Amino acid sequence: MSGQWKGGAGAGCRVWRNARLATFCAALPGMGVVERGAVMAQNGRISYAGPEADMPTQAAAAETIDCEGRWITPGLIDCHTHLVHAGDRAGEFEMRLAGASYEEVARAGGGIVSSVKALRAAGQDELVTQSLPRLDALLAEGVTTLEIKSGYGLDLDNEKKSLRAARRLGESRPVTVRTSFLGAHALPPEAGGDRDAYIDLVAKLMLSEVAAEGLADAVDGFCEGIAFSPAQIARVFDAARAAGLPVKLHADQLSNLGGAELAARYGALSADHLEYTDEAGAVAMARAGTVAVLLPGAFYFIRETKKPPLDLFRRHGVRMALATDCNPGTSPLTSLLLTMNMAATLFGMTVEECLAGVTREAAHALGLGGEAGTLEAGKRADLAIWNVGRPAELVYRMGFNPLHARIWRGQ
Ligand code: DI6
Ligand code: FE
């Protein structure tokens, strides 16, 4: 494959000075702003982030980069994507715009099954080649960590192929990839409508094989009337627990089946979508420390009108992250900057909530709260440097990319 990235984590000491920092350190109020700040990195980790005047003296020996007053944020984190997929569903989009019903689209070979067919037909190299431009679009906006799910293979070989393609994407570019096994995404055509039998296959066979090969960092499911019931998802989560993998869930996107509570009961890293989540769900998530991952791209694209209950999440202290949900069917989106704008405009999130949602909170949603998502000593030296006068510009603009530089593990 061309464009193979051969660098390693940065060993030398580097300093970015003359910068304004939005650190998102929990110890500081708001965005954790430091005016006249500096960040020092050593061996791929942040060794100092704070006022330039207080920087340790070894900085004198370091390679120094003058940021000329630019803003530095933590590298952005997209914590929910289906980035590895084959083909697209633009034809289906066109049909729906012309007034076709869901059934007509399905009869014409559209819908999620068409993405399953396309993925099964593509080899692993082809899958990587098709997915790289989407990854590059995210990286161009300062993404340094992303999650990638399987879920369009729906049999053991094709789910493994998807997860291997995701791992290869992480080796092809300077970026951290976390994978999720989403075997319980949809019913494959060959299952003949037998959801319980397919869940058996996912929970008893596929999940343990995927786990044994170290292909998944987490297990996801789609709990919905059109997908799998809470009882079926619980069987998948029991198997994940037995395999020692954390869980997350597509929950309460189109109806309230109690998905948020189910996720919380299993101590899920995150519950995602959540348009139809009620107060009991929010309370359960707060207690379990389950992050609410909001996906305004899908909300926008399917013209949903019910908004996720932000007031409940705020009142009960549920962490809120934001992600693209990049997928061919309901969110063909590869921009975290636009995602933030949508979250502000459509959901009423504040600038601080949006930016924390693609940094600190997104790190928590991936179980990386101790490793990434803030500018503080000990964390990975993943930075985004921006040509903006204030952080609000990152949320305010639409279709404009002010990224000046992206640093992954100090490089
Ligand atoms: N939620 C969705 O909206 C999508 N998957 C999911 O879990 C739909 C994916 C698709 O249509 O391809
Ligand atoms: Fe999704």
Short mmCIF file of C-alpha atoms and ligand atoms in Angstrom, two decimals:
data_model
loop_
_atom_site.label_atom_id
_atom_site.label_comp_id
_atom_site.label_asym_id
_atom_site.label_seq_id
_atom_site.Cartn_x
_atom_site.Cartn_y
_atom_site.Cartn_z
CA MET A 1 0.00 0.00 0.00
CA SER A 2 1.27 3.47 -0.80
CA GLY A 3 1.52 6.24 1.78
CA GLN A 4 2.75 3.90 4.51
CA TRP A 5 3.72 5.99 7.51
CA LYS A 6 7.09 4.97 8.92
CA GLY A 7 7.73 7.34 11.83
CA GLY A 8 7.74 6.40 15.52
CA ALA A 9 6.70 8.24 18.65
CA GLY A 10 8.85 11.34 19.13
CA ALA A 11 11.82 10.79 21.39
CA GLY A 12 13.43 14.24 21.41
CA CYS A 13 12.30 17.06 23.65
CA ARG A 14 10.19 19.66 21.83
CA VAL A 15 8.53 22.82 23.03
CA TRP A 16 5.65 24.73 21.48
CA ARG A 17 5.85 28.23 22.92
CA ASN A 18 4.13 31.58 22.48
CA ALA A 19 0.74 29.84 22.35
CA ARG A 20 -2.66 30.13 23.94
CA LEU A 21 -3.77 26.84 25.43
CA ALA A 22 -7.24 25.38 25.87
CA THR A 23 -6.04 22.56 28.12
CA PHE A 24 -9.44 21.10 29.18
CA CYS A 25 -7.76 20.10 32.45
CA ALA A 26 -10.49 19.20 34.91
CA ALA A 27 -8.63 21.10 37.64
CA LEU A 28 -9.01 24.41 35.78
CA PRO A 29 -12.35 26.16 35.20
CA GLY A 30 -14.03 26.25 31.78
CA MET A 31 -11.77 25.27 28.91
CA GLY A 32 -8.71 25.46 31.15
CA VAL A 33 -7.30 28.41 29.23
CA VAL A 34 -3.66 29.43 29.66
CA GLU A 35 -2.65 32.69 27.96
CA ARG A 36 1.05 32.92 26.99
CA GLY A 37 1.36 29.18 27.38
CA ALA A 38 3.75 26.47 26.30
CA VAL A 39 3.63 22.70 25.86
CA MET A 40 6.72 20.50 26.23
CA ALA A 41 6.84 16.92 24.95
CA GLN A 42 9.32 14.14 25.54
CA ASN A 43 9.15 10.53 24.33
CA GLY A 44 5.73 11.16 22.85
CA ARG A 45 4.24 12.39 26.14
CA ILE A 46 3.49 15.85 27.46
CA SER A 47 6.08 16.72 30.11
CA TYR A 48 4.74 20.22 30.74
CA ALA A 49 1.70 22.30 29.75
CA GLY A 50 1.13 25.68 31.36
CA PRO A 51 2.38 29.26 31.50
CA GLU A 52 5.52 29.75 29.44
CA ALA A 53 7.08 31.73 32.29
CA ASP A 54 6.91 28.68 34.60
CA MET A 55 8.34 26.19 32.12
CA PRO A 56 11.06 23.87 33.49
CA THR A 57 14.63 24.92 32.61
CA GLN A 58 15.47 21.89 30.42
CA ALA A 59 13.30 23.63 27.84
CA ALA A 60 16.37 25.64 26.87
CA ALA A 61 17.92 22.53 25.28
CA ALA A 62 14.78 21.58 23.40
CA GLU A 63 13.75 22.07 19.81
CA THR A 64 11.47 25.08 20.03
CA ILE A 65 8.51 25.95 17.85
CA ASP A 66 7.14 29.49 18.03
CA CYS A 67 3.34 29.27 17.71
CA GLU A 68 3.02 33.05 17.13
CA GLY A 69 0.06 33.34 19.47
CA ARG A 70 -1.98 30.53 17.92
CA TRP A 71 -4.35 28.39 19.98
CA ILE A 72 -3.44 24.83 20.95
CA THR A 73 -6.10 22.28 21.92
CA PRO A 74 -5.73 18.59 22.64
CA GLY A 75 -5.77 16.58 19.38
CA LEU A 76 -9.37 15.89 18.42
CA ILE A 77 -10.95 12.49 19.14
CA ASP A 78 -13.75 10.96 17.04
CA CYS A 79 -15.14 8.34 19.42
CA HIS A 80 -17.85 6.75 17.19
CA THR A 81 -17.30 5.92 13.52
CA HIS A 82 -18.18 3.21 11.01
CA LEU A 83 -15.33 4.55 8.87
CA VAL A 84 -14.43 1.14 7.42
CA HIS A 85 -17.10 0.47 4.82
CA ALA A 86 -17.28 -0.21 1.10
CA GLY A 87 -19.14 1.78 -1.51
CA ASP A 88 -21.68 4.45 -0.67
CA ARG A 89 -25.44 4.92 -0.60
CA ALA A 90 -25.66 8.11 -2.67
CA GLY A 91 -28.09 6.40 -5.05
CA GLU A 92 -30.38 5.56 -2.17
CA PHE A 93 -30.14 9.17 -0.98
CA GLU A 94 -31.14 10.34 -4.45
CA MET A 95 -34.12 7.95 -4.49
CA ARG A 96 -35.34 9.17 -1.14
CA LEU A 97 -35.03 12.79 -2.25
CA ALA A 98 -37.19 11.88 -5.23
CA GLY A 99 -39.82 10.60 -2.81
CA ALA A 100 -39.10 6.85 -2.63
CA SER A 101 -40.27 5.09 0.52
CA TYR A 102 -38.11 2.96 2.78
CA GLU A 103 -39.62 -0.19 1.23
CA GLU A 104 -38.95 1.01 -2.31
CA VAL A 105 -35.35 1.75 -1.39
CA ALA A 106 -35.01 -1.73 0.18
CA ARG A 107 -36.59 -3.41 -2.86
CA ALA A 108 -34.13 -1.59 -5.12
CA GLY A 109 -31.32 -3.20 -3.11
CA GLY A 110 -30.65 -0.23 -0.82
CA GLY A 111 -30.37 0.03 2.93
CA ILE A 112 -27.87 -1.48 5.32
CA VAL A 113 -27.91 -4.82 3.42
CA SER A 114 -26.39 -3.11 0.38
CA SER A 115 -23.46 -1.97 2.55
CA VAL A 116 -23.08 -5.54 3.84
CA LYS A 117 -22.97 -6.87 0.26
CA ALA A 118 -20.42 -4.24 -0.79
CA LEU A 119 -18.17 -4.94 2.20
CA ARG A 120 -18.28 -8.70 1.69
CA ALA A 121 -17.34 -8.25 -1.97
CA ALA A 122 -14.32 -6.04 -1.16
CA GLY A 123 -10.95 -7.52 -0.23
CA GLN A 124 -9.09 -6.21 2.79
CA ASP A 125 -6.71 -4.07 0.68
CA GLU A 126 -9.65 -2.60 -1.18
CA LEU A 127 -11.40 -1.82 2.11
CA VAL A 128 -8.32 0.00 3.39
CA THR A 129 -7.95 1.91 0.12
CA GLN A 130 -11.59 3.00 0.15
CA SER A 131 -11.48 4.04 3.81
CA LEU A 132 -8.21 6.02 3.74
CA PRO A 133 -9.66 9.20 2.16
CA ARG A 134 -12.25 9.33 4.95
CA LEU A 135 -9.53 8.91 7.55
CA ASP A 136 -7.44 11.61 5.87
CA ALA A 137 -10.39 14.01 5.94
CA LEU A 138 -10.63 13.57 9.72
CA LEU A 139 -6.87 13.94 10.21
CA ALA A 140 -6.85 17.16 8.15
CA GLU A 141 -9.01 18.68 10.88
CA GLY A 142 -6.75 17.71 13.76
CA VAL A 143 -8.01 14.25 14.73
CA THR A 144 -5.32 12.24 16.55
CA THR A 145 -7.48 9.37 17.90
CA LEU A 146 -10.56 7.69 16.47
CA GLU A 147 -12.75 4.70 17.04
CA ILE A 148 -13.69 2.41 14.13
CA LYS A 149 -16.43 -0.24 14.31
CA SER A 150 -17.07 -3.37 12.35
CA GLY A 151 -20.74 -4.19 11.70
CA TYR A 152 -21.07 -4.42 7.91
CA GLY A 153 -19.54 -7.90 7.70
CA LEU A 154 -22.01 -9.78 9.91
CA ASP A 155 -20.20 -13.08 9.64
CA LEU A 156 -16.95 -14.10 11.28
CA ASP A 157 -14.62 -13.69 8.29
CA ASN A 158 -16.03 -10.39 7.16
CA GLU A 159 -16.16 -8.92 10.66
CA LYS A 160 -12.51 -9.93 11.13
CA LYS A 161 -11.65 -8.43 7.75
CA SER A 162 -13.23 -5.13 8.82
CA LEU A 163 -11.38 -5.03 12.14
CA ARG A 164 -8.07 -5.91 10.48
CA ALA A 165 -8.65 -3.14 7.95
CA ALA A 166 -9.26 -0.75 10.87
CA ARG A 167 -6.01 -1.83 12.56
CA ARG A 168 -4.16 -1.36 9.26
CA LEU A 169 -5.52 2.16 8.93
CA GLY A 170 -3.93 2.89 12.30
CA GLU A 171 -0.59 1.62 10.99
CA SER A 172 -0.89 3.62 7.77
CA ARG A 173 -1.12 7.04 9.38
CA PRO A 174 0.14 8.75 12.54
CA VAL A 175 -3.10 8.29 14.49
CA THR A 176 -4.43 6.10 17.30
CA VAL A 177 -7.22 3.72 16.25
CA ARG A 178 -9.48 1.95 18.76
CA THR A 179 -11.67 -0.80 17.33
CA SER A 180 -15.13 -1.98 18.35
CA PHE A 181 -16.73 -5.28 17.36
CA LEU A 182 -20.30 -4.50 16.22
CA GLY A 183 -21.48 -7.94 15.16
CA ALA A 184 -24.90 -7.10 16.66
CA HIS A 185 -25.50 -4.26 14.18
CA ALA A 186 -28.07 -5.80 11.83
CA LEU A 187 -29.43 -9.16 10.81
CA PRO A 188 -27.50 -10.63 7.86
CA PRO A 189 -29.62 -11.78 4.89
CA GLU A 190 -28.66 -15.44 5.36
CA ALA A 191 -30.08 -15.49 8.92
CA GLY A 192 -33.57 -15.96 7.48
CA GLY A 193 -35.10 -13.57 9.98
CA ASP A 194 -33.97 -15.54 13.05
CA ARG A 195 -32.57 -12.83 15.33
CA ASP A 196 -32.01 -15.12 18.31
CA ALA A 197 -30.02 -17.62 16.28
CA TYR A 198 -27.82 -14.82 14.88
CA ILE A 199 -27.24 -13.38 18.37
CA ASP A 200 -26.19 -16.87 19.46
CA LEU A 201 -23.60 -16.86 16.70
CA VAL A 202 -22.35 -13.40 17.70
CA ALA A 203 -22.21 -14.13 21.44
CA LYS A 204 -21.02 -17.74 21.38
CA LEU A 205 -18.67 -17.82 18.41
CA MET A 206 -17.79 -14.56 16.70
CA LEU A 207 -17.06 -12.49 19.79
CA SER A 208 -14.65 -14.94 21.39
CA GLU A 209 -12.74 -15.44 18.10
CA VAL A 210 -12.43 -11.71 17.56
CA ALA A 211 -11.32 -11.24 21.18
CA ALA A 212 -8.82 -14.11 21.00
CA GLU A 213 -7.13 -12.49 18.01
CA GLY A 214 -6.97 -9.13 19.79
CA LEU A 215 -8.93 -7.47 16.99
CA ALA A 216 -11.38 -5.54 19.19
CA ASP A 217 -10.83 -3.05 22.01
CA ALA A 218 -14.55 -2.97 22.85
CA VAL A 219 -17.91 -4.51 21.95
CA ASP A 220 -20.83 -2.48 20.58
CA GLY A 221 -24.45 -3.29 19.71
CA PHE A 222 -27.51 -1.69 18.11
CA CYS A 223 -30.47 -1.85 20.50
CA GLU A 224 -33.54 -0.83 18.51
CA GLY A 225 -36.84 -2.12 17.15
CA ILE A 226 -35.23 -2.50 13.70
CA ALA A 227 -32.16 -4.21 15.18
CA PHE A 228 -31.85 -6.15 18.47
CA SER A 229 -33.83 -6.22 21.71
CA PRO A 230 -32.39 -5.40 25.15
CA ALA A 231 -32.47 -9.12 26.04
CA GLN A 232 -30.50 -10.00 22.89
CA ILE A 233 -27.96 -7.22 23.51
CA ALA A 234 -27.58 -8.42 27.13
CA ARG A 235 -26.44 -11.81 25.81
CA VAL A 236 -23.79 -10.11 23.69
CA PHE A 237 -22.69 -8.01 26.67
CA ASP A 238 -22.44 -11.11 28.90
CA ALA A 239 -20.13 -12.64 26.32
CA ALA A 240 -18.09 -9.40 26.16
CA ARG A 241 -17.72 -9.49 29.93
CA ALA A 242 -16.55 -13.10 29.78
CA ALA A 243 -13.98 -12.09 27.15
CA GLY A 244 -12.82 -9.16 29.29
CA LEU A 245 -13.89 -6.48 26.81
CA PRO A 246 -15.67 -3.22 27.72
CA VAL A 247 -19.02 -2.46 26.07
CA LYS A 248 -20.83 0.47 24.49
CA LEU A 249 -24.25 0.74 22.84
CA HIS A 250 -26.25 2.40 20.06
CA ALA A 251 -29.13 3.26 22.37
CA ASP A 252 -32.48 5.04 22.19
CA GLN A 253 -31.88 6.45 18.69
CA LEU A 254 -35.36 5.92 17.24
CA SER A 255 -37.34 4.80 20.30
CA ASN A 256 -36.86 4.26 24.02
CA LEU A 257 -36.20 0.58 24.70
CA GLY A 258 -34.27 1.40 27.87
CA GLY A 259 -30.94 1.18 26.03
CA ALA A 260 -29.22 3.78 28.19
CA GLU A 261 -30.11 1.87 31.37
CA LEU A 262 -29.02 -1.42 29.83
CA ALA A 263 -25.66 0.10 28.90
CA ALA A 264 -25.26 1.57 32.39
CA ARG A 265 -26.09 -1.79 33.99
CA TYR A 266 -23.08 -3.26 32.20
CA GLY A 267 -20.85 -0.31 33.14
CA ALA A 268 -20.61 0.68 29.47
CA LEU A 269 -17.95 3.14 28.38
CA SER A 270 -20.63 5.02 26.45
CA ALA A 271 -24.21 5.00 25.26
CA ASP A 272 -24.60 6.67 21.89
CA HIS A 273 -27.35 8.62 20.03
CA LEU A 274 -29.81 8.87 23.00
CA GLU A 275 -32.49 11.01 21.34
CA TYR A 276 -35.24 9.08 23.18
CA THR A 277 -33.45 8.58 26.53
CA ASP A 278 -35.53 9.46 29.61
CA GLU A 279 -34.58 10.60 33.11
CA ALA A 280 -34.14 7.07 34.46
CA GLY A 281 -31.63 6.45 31.67
CA ALA A 282 -29.73 9.65 32.41
CA VAL A 283 -29.61 8.86 36.15
CA ALA A 284 -28.35 5.33 35.47
CA MET A 285 -25.65 6.64 33.13
CA ALA A 286 -24.48 9.23 35.67
CA ARG A 287 -24.19 6.53 38.36
CA ALA A 288 -22.28 4.17 36.09
CA GLY A 289 -20.01 6.87 34.64
CA THR A 290 -21.26 5.97 31.15
CA VAL A 291 -20.52 8.78 28.68
CA ALA A 292 -23.35 10.14 26.48
CA VAL A 293 -22.02 10.21 22.91
CA LEU A 294 -24.20 12.55 20.84
CA LEU A 295 -24.26 12.21 17.06
CA PRO A 296 -25.76 15.32 15.45
CA GLY A 297 -24.74 14.19 11.95
CA ALA A 298 -27.16 11.24 12.07
CA PHE A 299 -29.85 13.41 13.70
CA TYR A 300 -29.49 15.90 10.84
CA PHE A 301 -29.25 13.40 8.00
CA ILE A 302 -32.34 11.38 8.93
CA ARG A 303 -34.19 14.62 9.78
CA GLU A 304 -34.90 13.50 13.32
CA THR A 305 -36.83 16.05 15.33
CA LYS A 306 -36.52 14.63 18.85
CA LYS A 307 -33.37 16.03 20.45
CA PRO A 308 -31.29 14.17 23.03
CA PRO A 309 -32.17 15.37 26.56
CA LEU A 310 -29.18 17.63 27.21
CA ASP A 311 -30.88 19.25 30.19
CA LEU A 312 -31.14 15.84 31.90
CA PHE A 313 -27.52 15.00 31.11
CA ARG A 314 -26.39 18.36 32.51
CA ARG A 315 -28.58 18.14 35.60
CA HIS A 316 -27.41 14.63 36.49
CA GLY A 317 -23.76 15.23 35.59
CA VAL A 318 -23.52 12.83 32.64
CA ARG A 319 -20.38 13.40 30.56
CA MET A 320 -21.23 14.40 26.97
CA ALA A 321 -19.03 13.58 23.98
CA LEU A 322 -19.58 14.26 20.26
CA ALA A 323 -18.71 12.12 17.25
CA THR A 324 -19.30 11.94 13.50
CA ASP A 325 -20.96 8.46 13.37
CA CYS A 326 -19.34 8.38 9.89
CA ASN A 327 -21.39 5.71 8.05
CA PRO A 328 -22.81 5.35 4.54
CA GLY A 329 -26.47 5.14 5.56
CA THR A 330 -27.34 7.75 8.17
CA SER A 331 -24.29 9.99 8.61
CA PRO A 332 -21.93 10.30 5.62
CA LEU A 333 -19.91 12.82 7.62
CA THR A 334 -16.14 13.14 7.97
CA SER A 335 -15.82 16.45 9.82
CA LEU A 336 -15.61 16.90 13.58
CA LEU A 337 -15.61 20.68 13.08
CA LEU A 338 -19.00 20.50 11.34
CA THR A 339 -20.17 18.02 13.98
CA MET A 340 -19.46 20.63 16.66
CA ASN A 341 -21.33 23.30 14.72
CA MET A 342 -24.34 20.97 14.37
CA ALA A 343 -24.26 20.11 18.08
CA ALA A 344 -24.33 23.81 18.94
CA THR A 345 -26.96 24.77 16.37
CA LEU A 346 -29.25 21.73 16.53
CA PHE A 347 -28.82 20.61 20.17
CA GLY A 348 -27.92 23.89 21.89
CA MET A 349 -24.56 22.75 23.21
CA THR A 350 -22.19 25.49 24.36
CA VAL A 351 -18.79 26.10 22.77
CA GLU A 352 -17.12 24.66 25.85
CA GLU A 353 -19.32 21.53 25.78
CA CYS A 354 -18.64 21.04 22.06
CA LEU A 355 -14.88 21.33 22.38
CA ALA A 356 -14.74 19.20 25.53
CA GLY A 357 -16.96 16.72 23.65
CA VAL A 358 -14.34 16.10 20.96
CA THR A 359 -11.37 16.07 23.39
CA ARG A 360 -11.62 15.21 27.10
CA GLU A 361 -15.08 13.63 27.08
CA ALA A 362 -14.42 11.67 23.89
CA ALA A 363 -11.28 10.25 25.51
CA HIS A 364 -13.42 9.01 28.42
CA ALA A 365 -15.87 7.47 25.95
CA LEU A 366 -12.99 5.32 24.66
CA GLY A 367 -11.65 4.45 28.11
CA LEU A 368 -8.63 6.69 27.42
CA GLY A 369 -9.38 9.36 30.02
CA GLY A 370 -5.99 8.87 31.64
CA GLU A 371 -4.10 8.90 28.34
CA ALA A 372 -5.50 11.56 26.03
CA GLY A 373 -8.00 14.38 25.67
CA THR A 374 -6.34 17.12 27.75
CA LEU A 375 -3.11 19.09 27.72
CA GLU A 376 -1.42 17.99 30.91
CA ALA A 377 1.81 16.33 31.94
CA GLY A 378 1.80 12.55 31.50
CA LYS A 379 -0.76 12.46 28.67
CA ARG A 380 0.10 11.59 25.09
CA ALA A 381 1.53 14.58 23.21
CA ASP A 382 -1.40 14.79 20.78
CA LEU A 383 -2.04 18.42 19.84
CA ALA A 384 -3.95 20.50 17.36
CA ILE A 385 -2.66 24.01 16.60
CA TRP A 386 -5.21 26.42 15.14
CA ASN A 387 -5.24 29.67 13.19
CA VAL A 388 -8.10 31.16 15.20
CA GLY A 389 -8.52 34.22 17.40
CA ARG A 390 -10.71 32.37 19.91
CA PRO A 391 -11.81 28.75 20.40
CA ALA A 392 -15.43 29.62 19.54
CA GLU A 393 -14.36 29.97 15.88
CA LEU A 394 -13.82 26.20 15.75
CA VAL A 395 -17.52 25.68 16.47
CA TYR A 396 -18.87 28.72 14.62
CA ARG A 397 -17.61 28.24 11.08
CA MET A 398 -19.10 25.78 8.60
CA GLY A 399 -16.90 24.19 5.95
CA PHE A 400 -13.74 26.07 6.86
CA ASN A 401 -10.67 24.38 8.27
CA PRO A 402 -8.31 26.58 10.31
CA LEU A 403 -5.91 23.79 11.33
CA HIS A 404 -2.29 24.99 11.34
CA ALA A 405 -0.60 21.78 12.52
CA ARG A 406 -1.45 18.38 13.95
CA ILE A 407 0.94 16.69 16.38
CA TRP A 408 0.61 12.97 17.19
CA ARG A 409 2.71 11.63 20.06
CA GLY A 410 5.07 14.57 19.89
CA GLN A 411 5.59 14.50 16.10
N1 DI6 B 1 -27.33 3.42 13.71
C1 DI6 B 1 -27.54 3.99 12.54
O1 DI6 B 1 -28.14 5.00 12.37
C2 DI6 B 1 -26.81 3.23 11.57
N2 DI6 B 1 -26.31 2.15 12.31
C3 DI6 B 1 -26.60 2.33 13.53
O2 DI6 B 1 -26.24 1.55 14.39
C4 DI6 B 1 -27.34 2.86 10.25
C5 DI6 B 1 -26.21 2.34 9.44
C6 DI6 B 1 -26.56 2.18 8.02
O3 DI6 B 1 -27.68 2.45 7.59
O4 DI6 B 1 -25.65 1.78 7.27
FE FE B 2 -23.28 4.41 14.70
#
